[in-house]
Amino acid sequence: MAAPEGFVPPPYPYDRLDAFARLGAAHEGGLVDLSIGTPCDPPPESVLAALGSSDSERGYPPSIGTPALRDAIRGWIDRRFGIDVPASDVAACIGTKELVATTPQFLKLRTPSRDAVLYPAVAYPTYEMGAILAGCRPVPVRTVVAADGTTTLDLDSIDAADVERALMLWVNSPSNPTGALCDLDAAATWGRRHGIPVFSDECYVEFTWRGGPRTILETGRDGVIAVHSLSKRSNLAGLRVGFYAGDSDIVGYLKEVRKHVGMLVPGPAQAAGVAALSDDEHVAVQRDRYRRRLGRMAQILSQWSGLQVPLPDGGFYLWFDAGDGWAFAERLAREGGALVSPGDFYGLGGSHNVRVAVVQTDERIERVAERLGVH
Ligand SMILES: Cc1ncc(COP(=O)(O)O)c(C=O)c1O
């Protein structure tokens, strides 16, 4: 068969770390994987009980989420942010990665004259991939950091032609990988001024270390969508439950098109999602774990390398300038048996950096300290 003329999926970023993973695995006690942001701590018991007892296996689940799930989502938004979102403006997704990856194609079908997807220049790679999969143009937007550490997308730097052709703008606060908090008011105001929907990925919001947790819904629902996930909040990346809430017209459109595609969160997972969203105690425990591990890991890495390793304003990643992200990742795998992500996974602007996910137990983190000879 002839070589394809069109899209060929690029290597999955983490697959490129295989050689470093082997270096780490050669250490006694094996690899300590701090590369992918996959939680290692257990989800609450109540969630596992709900998963096995919902009696929802036989029938097709509603694509938008069961009334119980949408109620639980609304209850959480109200407790967390003091905002009452109508049930009609909330819907489920199968984890948020699929929503990030598929929404541009659905918006493009609706507005074929627009074809640009705007997103932060150093960001979760799926914003760019979603644009590519839709046959759209990914347009990275650089960020400016204010004196207080808040980041603002430099929206004025976007080419006028791209603004005119923009289908959507992604923002992410707290950010993966940088941990920075984004000025959501500025993004929402800009989007409304230009008639461009702003999608705010807030899946790390429960782990906000500076100020309180923020959602773009605080600016109103008009023209904005907040995107959330149980993967990080409740250690449920394997369950695949996320949700989105906001602008009535956009939620209404996405709900309909996603139903046609068969985007269904399995019934037992929806029931488990209700249990997870109804409980805040396990999140408080998790918050303490991440805060402690971030502090300890920053201490270990700065003592060992002599580099400055700042603590993030949110999320559970350390993100710091290591000179050369790939060289640092290799050295840490060789000497500490730990795997971290070179910063260029998140955009070329990140190539000096590394991202360290503190998603291993305290005991595994101490093992890295021992190997590096740090106390
Ligand atoms: C910024 C961001 N958005 C979305 C996701 C997707 O998470 P999930 O599909 O598990 O909800 C991730 C996962 O790492 C992420 O970092």
mmCIF file of C-alpha atoms and ligand atoms in Angstrom:
data_model
loop_
_atom_site.group_PDB
_atom_site.id
_atom_site.type_symbol
_atom_site.label_atom_id
_atom_site.label_comp_id
_atom_site.label_asym_id
_atom_site.label_seq_id
_atom_site.Cartn_x
_atom_site.Cartn_y
_atom_site.Cartn_z
ATOM 1 C CA MET A 1 0.000 0.000 0.000
ATOM 2 C CA ALA A 2 1.211 3.527 -0.762
ATOM 3 C CA ALA A 3 2.338 5.677 2.146
ATOM 4 C CA PRO A 4 -0.583 7.779 3.444
ATOM 5 C CA GLU A 5 -0.727 11.330 2.162
ATOM 6 C CA GLY A 6 -2.461 12.719 5.182
ATOM 7 C CA PHE A 7 -2.300 12.633 8.962
ATOM 8 C CA VAL A 8 0.087 10.228 10.666
ATOM 9 C CA PRO A 9 -0.177 10.195 14.477
ATOM 10 C CA PRO A 10 3.072 11.453 16.017
ATOM 11 C CA PRO A 11 4.808 9.235 18.605
ATOM 12 C CA TYR A 12 2.961 9.507 21.925
ATOM 13 C CA PRO A 13 5.171 11.827 23.994
ATOM 14 C CA TYR A 14 5.673 9.448 26.934
ATOM 15 C CA ASP A 15 6.693 6.586 24.623
ATOM 16 C CA ARG A 16 9.768 8.681 23.834
ATOM 17 C CA LEU A 17 10.939 8.187 27.420
ATOM 18 C CA ASP A 18 11.372 4.404 27.139
ATOM 19 C CA ALA A 19 15.194 4.552 27.150
ATOM 20 C CA PHE A 20 15.199 6.673 30.340
ATOM 21 C CA ALA A 21 12.645 4.316 31.928
ATOM 22 C CA ARG A 22 15.074 1.442 31.365
ATOM 23 C CA LEU A 23 17.852 3.414 33.091
ATOM 24 C CA GLY A 24 15.569 3.916 36.077
ATOM 25 C CA ALA A 25 14.409 0.298 36.127
ATOM 26 C CA ALA A 26 18.026 -0.849 36.492
ATOM 27 C CA HIS A 27 18.096 0.619 40.035
ATOM 28 C CA GLU A 28 17.371 -1.690 42.947
ATOM 29 C CA GLY A 29 13.734 -1.045 43.827
ATOM 30 C CA GLY A 30 12.958 -0.127 40.219
ATOM 31 C CA LEU A 31 11.771 2.971 38.427
ATOM 32 C CA VAL A 32 10.083 5.814 40.290
ATOM 33 C CA ASP A 33 7.792 7.210 37.624
ATOM 34 C CA LEU A 34 7.170 10.932 38.036
ATOM 35 C CA SER A 35 6.425 11.528 34.348
ATOM 36 C CA ILE A 36 2.709 10.999 33.692
ATOM 37 C CA GLY A 37 0.216 12.748 35.977
ATOM 38 C CA THR A 38 -1.550 9.527 36.904
ATOM 39 C CA PRO A 39 -2.622 9.396 40.557
ATOM 40 C CA CYS A 40 -1.200 6.628 42.793
ATOM 41 C CA ASP A 41 -3.329 7.101 45.917
ATOM 42 C CA PRO A 42 -6.549 5.145 46.463
ATOM 43 C CA PRO A 43 -9.989 6.559 45.636
ATOM 44 C CA PRO A 44 -12.576 6.632 48.458
ATOM 45 C CA GLU A 45 -14.196 3.318 49.489
ATOM 46 C CA SER A 46 -17.663 4.772 48.862
ATOM 47 C CA VAL A 47 -16.765 5.210 45.198
ATOM 48 C CA LEU A 48 -15.708 1.604 44.803
ATOM 49 C CA ALA A 49 -18.897 0.452 46.558
ATOM 50 C CA ALA A 50 -21.044 2.572 44.229
ATOM 51 C CA LEU A 51 -19.195 1.187 41.224
ATOM 52 C CA GLY A 52 -20.195 -2.358 42.102
ATOM 53 C CA SER A 53 -23.786 -1.778 43.189
ATOM 54 C CA SER A 54 -25.448 0.636 40.759
ATOM 55 C CA ASP A 55 -27.379 -2.028 38.837
ATOM 56 C CA SER A 56 -26.862 0.120 35.760
ATOM 57 C CA GLU A 57 -24.969 -2.344 33.563
ATOM 58 C CA ARG A 58 -27.848 -3.475 31.367
ATOM 59 C CA GLY A 59 -29.169 -0.251 29.930
ATOM 60 C CA TYR A 60 -27.515 2.474 27.897
ATOM 61 C CA PRO A 61 -26.498 5.376 30.130
ATOM 62 C CA PRO A 62 -27.548 8.935 29.192
ATOM 63 C CA SER A 63 -24.799 10.725 27.277
ATOM 64 C CA ILE A 64 -25.368 13.967 29.195
ATOM 65 C CA GLY A 65 -25.106 12.133 32.529
ATOM 66 C CA THR A 66 -27.819 10.707 34.787
ATOM 67 C CA PRO A 67 -29.954 13.200 36.721
ATOM 68 C CA ALA A 68 -28.095 12.021 39.868
ATOM 69 C CA LEU A 69 -24.701 12.755 38.323
ATOM 70 C CA ARG A 70 -25.751 16.170 37.059
ATOM 71 C CA ASP A 71 -27.188 16.963 40.487
ATOM 72 C CA ALA A 72 -23.930 15.926 42.139
ATOM 73 C CA ILE A 73 -21.979 18.109 39.683
ATOM 74 C CA ARG A 74 -24.227 21.081 40.415
ATOM 75 C CA GLY A 75 -23.893 20.457 44.153
ATOM 76 C CA TRP A 76 -20.096 20.435 43.904
ATOM 77 C CA ILE A 77 -19.997 23.651 41.826
ATOM 78 C CA ASP A 78 -22.234 25.289 44.404
ATOM 79 C CA ARG A 79 -20.147 24.115 47.407
ATOM 80 C CA ARG A 80 -16.817 24.949 45.785
ATOM 81 C CA PHE A 81 -17.593 28.241 44.066
ATOM 82 C CA GLY A 82 -21.004 29.340 45.354
ATOM 83 C CA ILE A 83 -22.477 29.228 41.839
ATOM 84 C CA ASP A 84 -25.831 27.753 40.894
ATOM 85 C CA VAL A 85 -25.693 26.289 37.378
ATOM 86 C CA PRO A 86 -28.987 25.027 35.888
ATOM 87 C CA ALA A 87 -29.066 21.276 35.204
ATOM 88 C CA SER A 88 -29.558 22.017 31.492
ATOM 89 C CA ASP A 89 -26.154 23.742 31.313
ATOM 90 C CA VAL A 90 -24.127 20.812 32.714
ATOM 91 C CA ALA A 91 -23.150 17.567 30.959
ATOM 92 C CA ALA A 92 -20.829 14.591 31.413
ATOM 93 C CA CYS A 93 -17.803 13.584 29.330
ATOM 94 C CA ILE A 94 -15.687 10.428 29.284
ATOM 95 C CA GLY A 95 -12.838 12.070 31.142
ATOM 96 C CA THR A 96 -11.813 15.438 29.815
ATOM 97 C CA LYS A 97 -9.102 14.382 27.372
ATOM 98 C CA GLU A 98 -11.692 13.243 24.858
ATOM 99 C CA LEU A 99 -13.590 16.526 25.238
ATOM 100 C CA VAL A 100 -10.401 18.513 24.673
ATOM 101 C CA ALA A 101 -9.501 16.381 21.656
ATOM 102 C CA THR A 102 -12.932 16.307 19.971
ATOM 103 C CA THR A 103 -14.564 19.674 20.660
ATOM 104 C CA PRO A 104 -12.742 21.582 17.881
ATOM 105 C CA GLN A 105 -14.111 19.226 15.225
ATOM 106 C CA PHE A 106 -17.649 19.628 16.521
ATOM 107 C CA LEU A 107 -17.355 23.424 16.683
ATOM 108 C CA LYS A 108 -15.857 23.467 13.185
ATOM 109 C CA LEU A 109 -18.829 21.499 11.828
ATOM 110 C CA ARG A 110 -21.083 24.146 13.290
ATOM 111 C CA THR A 111 -19.070 27.149 12.087
ATOM 112 C CA PRO A 112 -17.128 26.009 9.011
ATOM 113 C CA SER A 113 -15.877 29.518 8.243
ATOM 114 C CA ARG A 114 -13.676 29.441 11.362
ATOM 115 C CA ASP A 115 -10.675 27.169 11.687
ATOM 116 C CA ALA A 116 -8.205 28.395 14.327
ATOM 117 C CA VAL A 117 -7.867 26.940 17.828
ATOM 118 C CA LEU A 118 -6.101 29.237 20.307
ATOM 119 C CA TYR A 119 -4.316 27.797 23.344
ATOM 120 C CA PRO A 120 -1.438 28.664 25.719
ATOM 121 C CA ALA A 121 1.972 28.215 24.090
ATOM 122 C CA VAL A 122 3.252 26.001 26.933
ATOM 123 C CA ALA A 123 0.382 23.646 27.707
ATOM 124 C CA TYR A 124 -1.195 20.219 27.905
ATOM 125 C CA PRO A 125 -0.490 18.831 24.396
ATOM 126 C CA THR A 126 -4.074 17.753 23.659
ATOM 127 C CA TYR A 127 -5.205 21.355 22.965
ATOM 128 C CA GLU A 128 -2.930 21.337 19.926
ATOM 129 C CA MET A 129 -3.815 17.751 19.011
ATOM 130 C CA GLY A 130 -7.557 18.521 19.102
ATOM 131 C CA ALA A 131 -6.999 21.291 16.567
ATOM 132 C CA ILE A 132 -4.951 18.998 14.312
ATOM 133 C CA LEU A 133 -7.532 16.185 14.505
ATOM 134 C CA ALA A 134 -10.211 18.673 13.422
ATOM 135 C CA GLY A 135 -8.135 19.807 10.439
ATOM 136 C CA CYS A 136 -7.902 23.205 12.147
ATOM 137 C CA ARG A 137 -4.908 25.462 12.679
ATOM 138 C CA PRO A 138 -3.405 25.264 16.163
ATOM 139 C CA VAL A 139 -2.410 28.796 17.224
ATOM 140 C CA PRO A 140 -0.268 28.914 20.396
ATOM 141 C CA VAL A 141 -0.602 32.121 22.410
ATOM 142 C CA ARG A 142 2.284 33.306 24.555
ATOM 143 C CA THR A 143 1.748 34.176 28.198
ATOM 144 C CA VAL A 144 2.942 37.115 30.267
ATOM 145 C CA VAL A 145 3.617 36.663 33.965
ATOM 146 C CA ALA A 146 2.554 39.504 36.291
ATOM 147 C CA ALA A 147 4.586 40.484 39.378
ATOM 148 C CA ASP A 148 2.191 38.520 41.626
ATOM 149 C CA GLY A 149 2.773 35.362 39.555
ATOM 150 C CA THR A 150 -0.622 35.398 37.815
ATOM 151 C CA THR A 151 -0.313 34.625 34.145
ATOM 152 C CA THR A 152 -2.258 36.357 31.430
ATOM 153 C CA LEU A 153 -2.408 35.140 27.893
ATOM 154 C CA ASP A 154 -1.003 37.830 25.654
ATOM 155 C CA LEU A 155 -4.229 37.926 23.685
ATOM 156 C CA ASP A 156 -3.315 41.234 22.030
ATOM 157 C CA SER A 157 -0.379 39.492 20.350
ATOM 158 C CA ILE A 158 -2.674 37.205 18.339
ATOM 159 C CA ASP A 159 -2.711 38.009 14.662
ATOM 160 C CA ALA A 160 -5.953 39.788 13.658
ATOM 161 C CA ALA A 161 -6.607 37.152 10.971
ATOM 162 C CA ASP A 162 -6.384 34.399 13.602
ATOM 163 C CA VAL A 163 -8.763 36.261 15.901
ATOM 164 C CA GLU A 164 -11.252 36.549 13.053
ATOM 165 C CA ARG A 165 -10.963 32.850 12.275
ATOM 166 C CA ALA A 166 -10.849 31.584 15.866
ATOM 167 C CA LEU A 167 -13.258 28.804 16.782
ATOM 168 C CA MET A 168 -12.333 28.767 20.442
ATOM 169 C CA LEU A 169 -9.759 29.735 23.061
ATOM 170 C CA TRP A 170 -8.414 27.271 25.649
ATOM 171 C CA VAL A 171 -7.210 28.438 29.032
ATOM 172 C CA ASN A 172 -5.961 26.155 31.815
ATOM 173 C CA SER A 173 -5.819 27.175 35.465
ATOM 174 C CA PRO A 174 -3.994 25.873 37.455
ATOM 175 C CA SER A 175 -1.833 25.071 34.461
ATOM 176 C CA ASN A 176 -0.353 21.763 33.473
ATOM 177 C CA PRO A 177 2.659 21.894 33.306
ATOM 178 C CA THR A 178 3.558 25.291 34.789
ATOM 179 C CA GLY A 179 1.286 25.328 37.859
ATOM 180 C CA ALA A 180 0.507 28.990 37.108
ATOM 181 C CA LEU A 181 -2.918 30.483 37.740
ATOM 182 C CA CYS A 182 -4.482 32.198 34.767
ATOM 183 C CA ASP A 183 -6.347 35.514 34.754
ATOM 184 C CA LEU A 184 -9.741 34.040 33.921
ATOM 185 C CA ASP A 185 -11.529 37.411 34.024
ATOM 186 C CA ALA A 186 -9.273 38.794 31.301
ATOM 187 C CA ALA A 187 -9.762 35.690 29.138
ATOM 188 C CA ALA A 188 -13.557 35.756 29.514
ATOM 189 C CA THR A 189 -13.745 39.488 28.761
ATOM 190 C CA TRP A 190 -11.589 39.089 25.662
ATOM 191 C CA GLY A 191 -13.635 36.111 24.419
ATOM 192 C CA ARG A 192 -16.916 37.983 24.851
ATOM 193 C CA ARG A 193 -15.544 41.058 23.117
ATOM 194 C CA HIS A 194 -14.527 39.006 20.077
ATOM 195 C CA GLY A 195 -17.405 36.510 20.114
ATOM 196 C CA ILE A 196 -14.960 33.616 20.676
ATOM 197 C CA PRO A 197 -15.998 30.870 23.135
ATOM 198 C CA VAL A 198 -13.531 30.439 25.994
ATOM 199 C CA PHE A 199 -13.061 26.891 27.277
ATOM 200 C CA SER A 200 -11.469 26.886 30.712
ATOM 201 C CA ASP A 201 -9.815 23.597 31.690
ATOM 202 C CA GLU A 202 -9.981 23.612 35.479
ATOM 203 C CA CYS A 203 -9.209 19.970 36.212
ATOM 204 C CA TYR A 204 -6.544 20.829 38.851
ATOM 205 C CA VAL A 205 -8.676 23.415 40.636
ATOM 206 C CA GLU A 206 -8.933 21.402 43.871
ATOM 207 C CA PHE A 207 -5.162 21.740 44.164
ATOM 208 C CA THR A 208 -4.910 25.530 44.182
ATOM 209 C CA TRP A 209 -2.139 26.653 46.546
ATOM 210 C CA ARG A 210 -2.405 30.439 46.203
ATOM 211 C CA GLY A 211 -5.711 32.185 46.842
ATOM 212 C CA GLY A 212 -8.944 30.228 46.600
ATOM 213 C CA PRO A 213 -10.070 27.950 43.775
ATOM 214 C CA ARG A 214 -11.395 29.914 40.796
ATOM 215 C CA THR A 215 -13.682 29.064 37.910
ATOM 216 C CA ILE A 216 -14.450 31.009 34.783
ATOM 217 C CA LEU A 217 -18.138 30.583 35.668
ATOM 218 C CA GLU A 218 -17.619 33.353 38.253
ATOM 219 C CA THR A 219 -17.660 35.753 35.290
ATOM 220 C CA GLY A 220 -21.094 34.441 34.201
ATOM 221 C CA ARG A 221 -21.947 31.610 31.808
ATOM 222 C CA ASP A 222 -22.273 33.625 28.639
ATOM 223 C CA GLY A 223 -19.672 32.492 26.071
ATOM 224 C CA VAL A 224 -17.642 30.361 28.507
ATOM 225 C CA ILE A 225 -17.378 26.677 29.402
ATOM 226 C CA ALA A 226 -15.675 25.265 32.511
ATOM 227 C CA VAL A 227 -14.167 21.789 32.075
ATOM 228 C CA HIS A 228 -13.617 19.480 35.070
ATOM 229 C CA SER A 229 -12.467 15.952 35.783
ATOM 230 C CA LEU A 230 -12.628 13.431 38.607
ATOM 231 C CA SER A 231 -9.301 11.936 37.494
ATOM 232 C CA LYS A 232 -7.150 14.227 39.613
ATOM 233 C CA ARG A 233 -9.674 15.371 42.221
ATOM 234 C CA SER A 234 -10.624 11.891 43.381
ATOM 235 C CA ASN A 235 -7.782 9.668 42.083
ATOM 236 C CA LEU A 236 -10.110 8.223 39.449
ATOM 237 C CA ALA A 237 -8.230 8.498 36.159
ATOM 238 C CA GLY A 238 -9.260 4.894 35.438
ATOM 239 C CA LEU A 239 -12.967 5.658 35.816
ATOM 240 C CA ARG A 240 -13.199 8.215 32.976
ATOM 241 C CA VAL A 241 -15.616 10.751 34.368
ATOM 242 C CA GLY A 242 -15.455 14.445 33.592
ATOM 243 C CA PHE A 243 -17.947 17.191 32.936
ATOM 244 C CA TYR A 244 -18.435 20.587 31.357
ATOM 245 C CA ALA A 245 -20.721 23.450 32.316
ATOM 246 C CA GLY A 246 -21.468 26.936 31.085
ATOM 247 C CA ASP A 247 -22.983 28.742 28.107
ATOM 248 C CA SER A 248 -26.479 27.308 27.389
ATOM 249 C CA ASP A 249 -26.165 27.403 23.635
ATOM 250 C CA ILE A 250 -22.713 25.751 23.503
ATOM 251 C CA VAL A 251 -23.558 23.089 26.108
ATOM 252 C CA GLY A 252 -26.843 22.433 24.261
ATOM 253 C CA TYR A 253 -25.023 21.956 20.949
ATOM 254 C CA LEU A 254 -22.261 19.754 22.365
ATOM 255 C CA LYS A 255 -24.795 17.631 24.250
ATOM 256 C CA GLU A 256 -26.678 16.887 21.035
ATOM 257 C CA VAL A 257 -23.675 16.170 18.832
ATOM 258 C CA ARG A 258 -21.959 14.049 21.477
ATOM 259 C CA LYS A 259 -25.121 11.946 21.822
ATOM 260 C CA HIS A 260 -24.969 11.167 18.104
ATOM 261 C CA VAL A 261 -21.338 10.064 18.449
ATOM 262 C CA GLY A 262 -22.167 7.752 21.361
ATOM 263 C CA MET A 263 -20.056 9.529 23.937
ATOM 264 C CA LEU A 264 -21.405 7.711 26.998
ATOM 265 C CA VAL A 265 -19.852 7.505 30.447
ATOM 266 C CA PRO A 266 -20.644 3.911 31.552
ATOM 267 C CA GLY A 267 -23.522 3.722 34.072
ATOM 268 C CA PRO A 268 -21.466 2.230 36.944
ATOM 269 C CA ALA A 269 -18.859 4.962 36.432
ATOM 270 C CA GLN A 270 -21.585 7.616 36.590
ATOM 271 C CA ALA A 271 -22.830 6.145 39.889
ATOM 272 C CA ALA A 272 -19.273 6.132 41.248
ATOM 273 C CA GLY A 273 -18.911 9.746 40.080
ATOM 274 C CA VAL A 274 -21.922 10.714 42.192
ATOM 275 C CA ALA A 275 -20.281 9.173 45.268
ATOM 276 C CA ALA A 276 -16.972 10.933 44.565
ATOM 277 C CA LEU A 277 -18.512 14.359 43.957
ATOM 278 C CA SER A 278 -20.634 14.117 47.079
ATOM 279 C CA ASP A 279 -17.579 13.744 49.317
ATOM 280 C CA ASP A 280 -14.993 16.474 49.966
ATOM 281 C CA GLU A 281 -13.044 14.834 52.783
ATOM 282 C CA HIS A 282 -10.918 12.596 50.596
ATOM 283 C CA VAL A 283 -9.974 15.656 48.532
ATOM 284 C CA ALA A 284 -8.710 17.446 51.640
ATOM 285 C CA VAL A 285 -6.540 14.396 52.462
ATOM 286 C CA GLN A 286 -5.202 14.329 48.917
ATOM 287 C CA ARG A 287 -4.476 18.049 48.986
ATOM 288 C CA ASP A 288 -2.261 17.542 52.052
ATOM 289 C CA ARG A 289 -0.426 14.676 50.378
ATOM 290 C CA TYR A 290 0.377 16.669 47.250
ATOM 291 C CA ARG A 291 1.419 19.747 49.172
ATOM 292 C CA ARG A 292 3.811 17.702 51.328
ATOM 293 C CA ARG A 293 5.253 15.820 48.356
ATOM 294 C CA LEU A 294 5.737 18.989 46.305
ATOM 295 C CA GLY A 295 7.734 20.528 49.141
ATOM 296 C CA ARG A 296 9.841 17.442 49.741
ATOM 297 C CA MET A 297 10.545 16.773 46.072
ATOM 298 C CA ALA A 298 11.518 20.405 45.461
ATOM 299 C CA GLN A 299 13.939 20.157 48.381
ATOM 300 C CA ILE A 300 15.456 16.894 47.096
ATOM 301 C CA LEU A 301 15.918 18.141 43.546
ATOM 302 C CA SER A 302 17.315 21.547 44.446
ATOM 303 C CA GLN A 303 19.795 20.048 46.953
ATOM 304 C CA TRP A 304 20.970 17.489 44.427
ATOM 305 C CA SER A 305 21.146 19.720 41.366
ATOM 306 C CA GLY A 306 21.799 23.169 42.840
ATOM 307 C CA LEU A 307 18.944 24.473 40.675
ATOM 308 C CA GLN A 308 16.094 26.657 41.860
ATOM 309 C CA VAL A 309 12.967 24.511 42.082
ATOM 310 C CA PRO A 310 10.013 26.820 42.833
ATOM 311 C CA LEU A 311 6.740 25.556 44.248
ATOM 312 C CA PRO A 312 3.744 25.938 41.916
ATOM 313 C CA ASP A 313 0.670 28.088 42.600
ATOM 314 C CA GLY A 314 -1.513 25.101 41.747
ATOM 315 C CA GLY A 315 -1.500 21.496 40.529
ATOM 316 C CA PHE A 316 0.847 18.691 41.485
ATOM 317 C CA TYR A 317 3.771 19.328 39.163
ATOM 318 C CA LEU A 318 7.127 20.940 39.776
ATOM 319 C CA TRP A 319 8.143 22.934 36.714
ATOM 320 C CA PHE A 320 11.582 24.479 36.619
ATOM 321 C CA ASP A 321 14.387 25.627 34.374
ATOM 322 C CA ALA A 322 16.995 22.853 34.175
ATOM 323 C CA GLY A 323 18.970 24.307 31.253
ATOM 324 C CA ASP A 324 18.232 21.351 29.000
ATOM 325 C CA GLY A 325 15.103 19.353 29.858
ATOM 326 C CA TRP A 326 16.175 16.134 28.105
ATOM 327 C CA ALA A 327 19.693 16.151 29.598
ATOM 328 C CA PHE A 328 18.294 16.684 33.110
ATOM 329 C CA ALA A 329 15.711 13.918 32.648
ATOM 330 C CA GLU A 330 18.414 11.499 31.534
ATOM 331 C CA ARG A 331 20.712 12.330 34.441
ATOM 332 C CA LEU A 332 17.917 11.975 36.975
ATOM 333 C CA ALA A 333 16.911 8.601 35.510
ATOM 334 C CA ARG A 334 20.514 7.393 35.612
ATOM 335 C CA GLU A 335 21.417 8.647 39.082
ATOM 336 C CA GLY A 336 18.069 8.713 40.898
ATOM 337 C CA GLY A 337 16.097 6.089 38.986
ATOM 338 C CA ALA A 338 13.284 8.632 38.556
ATOM 339 C CA LEU A 339 11.478 9.404 35.327
ATOM 340 C CA VAL A 340 10.374 12.996 34.639
ATOM 341 C CA SER A 341 9.061 14.765 31.536
ATOM 342 C CA PRO A 342 11.256 17.018 29.423
ATOM 343 C CA GLY A 343 9.518 20.379 29.091
ATOM 344 C CA ASP A 344 9.313 20.375 25.314
ATOM 345 C CA PHE A 345 6.467 17.845 25.612
ATOM 346 C CA TYR A 346 4.369 20.909 26.408
ATOM 347 C CA GLY A 347 5.592 23.214 23.654
ATOM 348 C CA LEU A 348 8.943 24.355 22.336
ATOM 349 C CA GLY A 349 8.935 27.231 24.836
ATOM 350 C CA GLY A 350 9.349 24.603 27.578
ATOM 351 C CA SER A 351 12.533 23.006 26.266
ATOM 352 C CA HIS A 352 14.727 24.311 29.115
ATOM 353 C CA ASN A 353 12.345 22.936 31.704
ATOM 354 C CA VAL A 354 11.342 19.647 33.232
ATOM 355 C CA ARG A 355 8.019 18.626 34.751
ATOM 356 C CA VAL A 356 8.006 16.451 37.843
ATOM 357 C CA ALA A 357 4.659 14.924 38.860
ATOM 358 C CA VAL A 358 4.560 14.095 42.572
ATOM 359 C CA VAL A 359 2.376 11.072 41.948
ATOM 360 C CA GLN A 360 4.387 8.520 43.902
ATOM 361 C CA THR A 361 4.088 7.634 47.571
ATOM 362 C CA ASP A 362 6.264 9.332 50.188
ATOM 363 C CA GLU A 363 8.222 6.100 50.508
ATOM 364 C CA ARG A 364 9.047 6.018 46.761
ATOM 365 C CA ILE A 365 10.039 9.676 46.876
ATOM 366 C CA GLU A 366 12.388 8.958 49.776
ATOM 367 C CA ARG A 367 13.946 6.185 47.733
ATOM 368 C CA VAL A 368 14.900 8.764 45.095
ATOM 369 C CA ALA A 369 16.434 10.933 47.850
ATOM 370 C CA GLU A 370 18.532 7.978 49.064
ATOM 371 C CA ARG A 371 19.784 7.192 45.586
ATOM 372 C CA LEU A 372 20.762 10.819 45.058
ATOM 373 C CA GLY A 373 22.464 10.963 48.453
ATOM 374 C CA VAL A 374 20.194 13.778 49.682
ATOM 375 C CA HIS A 375 18.710 14.040 53.203
HETATM 376 C C1 LIG B 1 -4.701 20.079 31.753
HETATM 377 C C2 LIG B 1 -5.325 18.739 31.592
HETATM 378 N N1 LIG B 1 -6.537 18.656 31.043
HETATM 379 C C3 LIG B 1 -7.154 17.471 30.872
HETATM 380 C C4 LIG B 1 -6.551 16.298 31.251
HETATM 381 C C5 LIG B 1 -7.261 15.002 30.988
HETATM 382 O O1 LIG B 1 -7.660 14.332 32.131
HETATM 383 P P1 LIG B 1 -8.810 13.251 32.095
HETATM 384 O O2 LIG B 1 -9.045 12.856 30.661
HETATM 385 O O3 LIG B 1 -8.325 12.120 32.897
HETATM 386 O O4 LIG B 1 -10.030 13.917 32.666
HETATM 387 C C6 LIG B 1 -5.286 16.320 31.825
HETATM 388 C C7 LIG B 1 -4.604 15.070 32.203
HETATM 389 O O5 LIG B 1 -3.478 15.018 32.566
HETATM 390 C C8 LIG B 1 -4.656 17.581 32.007
HETATM 391 O O6 LIG B 1 -3.439 17.681 32.548
#
